[in-house]
């Protein structure tokens, strides 16, 4: 489960990074056509790190809000399966956070 969550995070971060890097490169090439490739690589690396950190933090916040609103029923003796309400705000981020941290809801990784 943790691998699936990390794979989703990596895929989203890489796709968003590619779009942002493409926009950055097109703007830089208009300003300076002879700009160094290293600058583009550094921008891409930093953007990817920042995007993945931001997405993890956003998923954590979405999980905490969903838990406060009672949208999540964790696994315990009375509830053998995890339940996330269909009307849960930002549900996909809540699912992403649970997949990356299954122990928080009582699921063994």
mmCIF file with all atom_site columns, N, CA and C in Angstrom, residues 40-75:
data_model
loop_
_atom_site.group_PDB
_atom_site.id
_atom_site.type_symbol
_atom_site.label_atom_id
_atom_site.label_alt_id
_atom_site.label_comp_id
_atom_site.label_asym_id
_atom_site.label_entity_id
_atom_site.label_seq_id
_atom_site.pdbx_PDB_ins_code
_atom_site.Cartn_x
_atom_site.Cartn_y
_atom_site.Cartn_z
_atom_site.occupancy
_atom_site.B_iso_or_equiv
_atom_site.pdbx_formal_charge
_atom_site.auth_seq_id
_atom_site.auth_comp_id
_atom_site.auth_asym_id
_atom_site.auth_atom_id
_atom_site.pdbx_PDB_model_num
ATOM 1   N N  . UNK A 1 40 ? 18.512  24.907 -16.096 1.00 0.00 ? 40 UNK A N  1
ATOM 2   C CA . UNK A 1 40 ? 17.261  24.188 -16.330 1.00 0.00 ? 40 UNK A CA 1
ATOM 3   C C  . UNK A 1 40 ? 17.185  22.938 -15.463 1.00 0.00 ? 40 UNK A C  1
ATOM 4   N N  . UNK A 1 41 ? 18.298  22.239 -15.355 1.00 0.00 ? 41 UNK A N  1
ATOM 5   C CA . UNK A 1 41 ? 18.333  21.024 -14.546 1.00 0.00 ? 41 UNK A CA 1
ATOM 6   C C  . UNK A 1 41 ? 18.113  21.326 -13.068 1.00 0.00 ? 41 UNK A C  1
ATOM 7   N N  . UNK A 1 42 ? 18.741  22.369 -12.588 1.00 0.00 ? 42 UNK A N  1
ATOM 8   C CA . UNK A 1 42 ? 18.572  22.762 -11.187 1.00 0.00 ? 42 UNK A CA 1
ATOM 9   C C  . UNK A 1 42 ? 17.127  23.172 -10.938 1.00 0.00 ? 42 UNK A C  1
ATOM 10  N N  . UNK A 1 43 ? 16.546  23.959 -11.835 1.00 0.00 ? 43 UNK A N  1
ATOM 11  C CA . UNK A 1 43 ? 15.147  24.346 -11.697 1.00 0.00 ? 43 UNK A CA 1
ATOM 12  C C  . UNK A 1 43 ? 14.251  23.113 -11.635 1.00 0.00 ? 43 UNK A C  1
ATOM 13  N N  . UNK A 1 44 ? 14.488  22.156 -12.514 1.00 0.00 ? 44 UNK A N  1
ATOM 14  C CA . UNK A 1 44 ? 13.675  20.948 -12.559 1.00 0.00 ? 44 UNK A CA 1
ATOM 15  C C  . UNK A 1 44 ? 13.799  20.146 -11.263 1.00 0.00 ? 44 UNK A C  1
ATOM 16  N N  . UNK A 1 45 ? 15.015  19.994 -10.762 1.00 0.00 ? 45 UNK A N  1
ATOM 17  C CA . UNK A 1 45 ? 15.228  19.234 -9.534  1.00 0.00 ? 45 UNK A CA 1
ATOM 18  C C  . UNK A 1 45 ? 14.555  19.911 -8.342  1.00 0.00 ? 45 UNK A C  1
ATOM 19  N N  . UNK A 1 46 ? 14.772  21.200 -8.200  1.00 0.00 ? 46 UNK A N  1
ATOM 20  C CA . UNK A 1 46 ? 14.193  21.941 -7.070  1.00 0.00 ? 46 UNK A CA 1
ATOM 21  C C  . UNK A 1 46 ? 12.663  21.928 -7.153  1.00 0.00 ? 46 UNK A C  1
ATOM 22  N N  . UNK A 1 47 ? 12.128  22.094 -8.336  1.00 0.00 ? 47 UNK A N  1
ATOM 23  C CA . UNK A 1 47 ? 10.685  22.076 -8.514  1.00 0.00 ? 47 UNK A CA 1
ATOM 24  C C  . UNK A 1 47 ? 10.099  20.725 -8.140  1.00 0.00 ? 47 UNK A C  1
ATOM 25  N N  . UNK A 1 48 ? 10.757  19.657 -8.528  1.00 0.00 ? 48 UNK A N  1
ATOM 26  C CA . UNK A 1 48 ? 10.265  18.318 -8.216  1.00 0.00 ? 48 UNK A CA 1
ATOM 27  C C  . UNK A 1 48 ? 10.251  18.084 -6.697  1.00 0.00 ? 48 UNK A C  1
ATOM 28  N N  . UNK A 1 49 ? 11.309  18.497 -6.020  1.00 0.00 ? 49 UNK A N  1
ATOM 29  C CA . UNK A 1 49 ? 11.379  18.347 -4.563  1.00 0.00 ? 49 UNK A CA 1
ATOM 30  C C  . UNK A 1 49 ? 10.284  19.176 -3.892  1.00 0.00 ? 49 UNK A C  1
ATOM 31  N N  . UNK A 1 50 ? 10.123  20.410 -4.317  1.00 0.00 ? 50 UNK A N  1
ATOM 32  C CA . UNK A 1 50 ? 9.110   21.278 -3.719  1.00 0.00 ? 50 UNK A CA 1
ATOM 33  C C  . UNK A 1 50 ? 7.695   20.758 -3.987  1.00 0.00 ? 50 UNK A C  1
ATOM 34  N N  . UNK A 1 51 ? 7.444   20.279 -5.190  1.00 0.00 ? 51 UNK A N  1
ATOM 35  C CA . UNK A 1 51 ? 6.118   19.745 -5.519  1.00 0.00 ? 51 UNK A CA 1
ATOM 36  C C  . UNK A 1 51 ? 5.776   18.526 -4.680  1.00 0.00 ? 51 UNK A C  1
ATOM 37  N N  . UNK A 1 52 ? 6.722   17.618 -4.522  1.00 0.00 ? 52 UNK A N  1
ATOM 38  C CA . UNK A 1 52 ? 6.435   16.416 -3.730  1.00 0.00 ? 52 UNK A CA 1
ATOM 39  C C  . UNK A 1 52 ? 6.238   16.771 -2.261  1.00 0.00 ? 52 UNK A C  1
ATOM 40  N N  . UNK A 1 53 ? 7.007   17.705 -1.742  1.00 0.00 ? 53 UNK A N  1
ATOM 41  C CA . UNK A 1 53 ? 6.828   18.135 -0.350  1.00 0.00 ? 53 UNK A CA 1
ATOM 42  C C  . UNK A 1 53 ? 5.476   18.810 -0.161  1.00 0.00 ? 53 UNK A C  1
ATOM 43  N N  . UNK A 1 54 ? 5.124   19.677 -1.104  1.00 0.00 ? 54 UNK A N  1
ATOM 44  C CA . UNK A 1 54 ? 3.844   20.370 -1.033  1.00 0.00 ? 54 UNK A CA 1
ATOM 45  C C  . UNK A 1 54 ? 2.682   19.383 -1.098  1.00 0.00 ? 54 UNK A C  1
ATOM 46  N N  . UNK A 1 55 ? 2.767   18.399 -1.991  1.00 0.00 ? 55 UNK A N  1
ATOM 47  C CA . UNK A 1 55 ? 1.691   17.424 -2.146  1.00 0.00 ? 55 UNK A CA 1
ATOM 48  C C  . UNK A 1 55 ? 1.536   16.573 -0.888  1.00 0.00 ? 55 UNK A C  1
ATOM 49  N N  . UNK A 1 56 ? 2.644   16.182 -0.274  1.00 0.00 ? 56 UNK A N  1
ATOM 50  C CA . UNK A 1 56 ? 2.571   15.410 0.972   1.00 0.00 ? 56 UNK A CA 1
ATOM 51  C C  . UNK A 1 56 ? 1.951   16.235 2.096   1.00 0.00 ? 56 UNK A C  1
ATOM 52  N N  . UNK A 1 57 ? 2.350   17.493 2.202   1.00 0.00 ? 57 UNK A N  1
ATOM 53  C CA . UNK A 1 57 ? 1.793   18.361 3.240   1.00 0.00 ? 57 UNK A CA 1
ATOM 54  C C  . UNK A 1 57 ? 0.302   18.606 2.996   1.00 0.00 ? 57 UNK A C  1
ATOM 55  N N  . UNK A 1 58 ? -0.083  18.795 1.745   1.00 0.00 ? 58 UNK A N  1
ATOM 56  C CA . UNK A 1 58 ? -1.478  19.013 1.412   1.00 0.00 ? 58 UNK A CA 1
ATOM 57  C C  . UNK A 1 58 ? -2.311  17.767 1.718   1.00 0.00 ? 58 UNK A C  1
ATOM 58  N N  . UNK A 1 59 ? -1.772  16.603 1.431   1.00 0.00 ? 59 UNK A N  1
ATOM 59  C CA . UNK A 1 59 ? -2.462  15.348 1.736   1.00 0.00 ? 59 UNK A CA 1
ATOM 60  C C  . UNK A 1 59 ? -2.621  15.182 3.250   1.00 0.00 ? 59 UNK A C  1
ATOM 61  N N  . UNK A 1 60 ? -1.604  15.530 4.009   1.00 0.00 ? 60 UNK A N  1
ATOM 62  C CA . UNK A 1 60 ? -1.679  15.439 5.465   1.00 0.00 ? 60 UNK A CA 1
ATOM 63  C C  . UNK A 1 60 ? -2.759  16.377 6.012   1.00 0.00 ? 60 UNK A C  1
ATOM 64  N N  . UNK A 1 61 ? -2.797  17.613 5.493   1.00 0.00 ? 61 UNK A N  1
ATOM 65  C CA . UNK A 1 61 ? -3.834  18.557 5.933   1.00 0.00 ? 61 UNK A CA 1
ATOM 66  C C  . UNK A 1 61 ? -5.229  18.060 5.558   1.00 0.00 ? 61 UNK A C  1
ATOM 67  N N  . UNK A 1 62 ? -5.383  17.512 4.368   1.00 0.00 ? 62 UNK A N  1
ATOM 68  C CA . UNK A 1 62 ? -6.686  16.991 3.937   1.00 0.00 ? 62 UNK A CA 1
ATOM 69  C C  . UNK A 1 62 ? -7.120  15.835 4.837   1.00 0.00 ? 62 UNK A C  1
ATOM 70  N N  . UNK A 1 63 ? -6.184  14.984 5.212   1.00 0.00 ? 63 UNK A N  1
ATOM 71  C CA . UNK A 1 63 ? -6.492  13.867 6.112   1.00 0.00 ? 63 UNK A CA 1
ATOM 72  C C  . UNK A 1 63 ? -6.941  14.382 7.476   1.00 0.00 ? 63 UNK A C  1
ATOM 73  N N  . UNK A 1 64 ? -6.224  15.363 8.020   1.00 0.00 ? 64 UNK A N  1
ATOM 74  C CA . UNK A 1 64 ? -6.577  15.899 9.335   1.00 0.00 ? 64 UNK A CA 1
ATOM 75  C C  . UNK A 1 64 ? -7.962  16.559 9.321   1.00 0.00 ? 64 UNK A C  1
ATOM 76  N N  . UNK A 1 65 ? -8.267  17.283 8.269   1.00 0.00 ? 65 UNK A N  1
ATOM 77  C CA . UNK A 1 65 ? -9.598  17.913 8.152   1.00 0.00 ? 65 UNK A CA 1
ATOM 78  C C  . UNK A 1 65 ? -10.676 16.845 8.035   1.00 0.00 ? 65 UNK A C  1
ATOM 79  N N  . UNK A 1 66 ? -10.423 15.816 7.238   1.00 0.00 ? 66 UNK A N  1
ATOM 80  C CA . UNK A 1 66 ? -11.404 14.740 7.067   1.00 0.00 ? 66 UNK A CA 1
ATOM 81  C C  . UNK A 1 66 ? -11.610 13.985 8.381   1.00 0.00 ? 66 UNK A C  1
ATOM 82  N N  . UNK A 1 67 ? -10.553 13.791 9.124   1.00 0.00 ? 67 UNK A N  1
ATOM 83  C CA . UNK A 1 67 ? -10.667 13.108 10.412  1.00 0.00 ? 67 UNK A CA 1
ATOM 84  C C  . UNK A 1 67 ? -11.473 13.953 11.404  1.00 0.00 ? 67 UNK A C  1
ATOM 85  N N  . UNK A 1 68 ? -11.241 15.276 11.402  1.00 0.00 ? 68 UNK A N  1
ATOM 86  C CA . UNK A 1 68 ? -11.998 16.167 12.294  1.00 0.00 ? 68 UNK A CA 1
ATOM 87  C C  . UNK A 1 68 ? -13.481 16.180 11.952  1.00 0.00 ? 68 UNK A C  1
ATOM 88  N N  . UNK A 1 69 ? -13.791 16.095 10.660  1.00 0.00 ? 69 UNK A N  1
ATOM 89  C CA . UNK A 1 69 ? -15.190 16.125 10.223  1.00 0.00 ? 69 UNK A CA 1
ATOM 90  C C  . UNK A 1 69 ? -15.866 14.764 10.338  1.00 0.00 ? 69 UNK A C  1
ATOM 91  N N  . UNK A 1 70 ? -15.120 13.732 10.722  1.00 0.00 ? 70 UNK A N  1
ATOM 92  C CA . UNK A 1 70 ? -15.695 12.403 10.876  1.00 0.00 ? 70 UNK A CA 1
ATOM 93  C C  . UNK A 1 70 ? -15.907 11.662 9.582   1.00 0.00 ? 70 UNK A C  1
ATOM 94  N N  . UNK A 1 71 ? -15.153 12.003 8.561   1.00 0.00 ? 71 UNK A N  1
ATOM 95  C CA . UNK A 1 71 ? -15.299 11.347 7.252   1.00 0.00 ? 71 UNK A CA 1
ATOM 96  C C  . UNK A 1 71 ? -14.538 10.025 7.168   1.00 0.00 ? 71 UNK A C  1
ATOM 97  N N  . UNK A 1 72 ? -13.714 9.730  8.165   1.00 0.00 ? 72 UNK A N  1
ATOM 98  C CA . UNK A 1 72 ? -12.883 8.532  8.142   1.00 0.00 ? 72 UNK A CA 1
ATOM 99  C C  . UNK A 1 72 ? -13.253 7.639  9.320   1.00 0.00 ? 72 UNK A C  1
ATOM 100 N N  . UNK A 1 73 ? -13.519 6.374  9.017   1.00 0.00 ? 73 UNK A N  1
ATOM 101 C CA . UNK A 1 73 ? -13.749 5.383  10.064  1.00 0.00 ? 73 UNK A CA 1
ATOM 102 C C  . UNK A 1 73 ? -12.550 4.444  10.039  1.00 0.00 ? 73 UNK A C  1
ATOM 103 N N  . UNK A 1 74 ? -11.628 4.552  11.024  1.00 0.00 ? 74 UNK A N  1
ATOM 104 C CA . UNK A 1 74 ? -10.427 3.722  11.002  1.00 0.00 ? 74 UNK A CA 1
ATOM 105 C C  . UNK A 1 74 ? -10.731 2.262  11.326  1.00 0.00 ? 74 UNK A C  1
ATOM 106 N N  . UNK A 1 75 ? -9.769  1.415  11.030  1.00 0.00 ? 75 UNK A N  1
ATOM 107 C CA . UNK A 1 75 ? -9.881  -0.013 11.302  1.00 0.00 ? 75 UNK A CA 1
ATOM 108 C C  . UNK A 1 75 ? -9.675  -0.232 12.799  1.00 0.00 ? 75 UNK A C  1
#
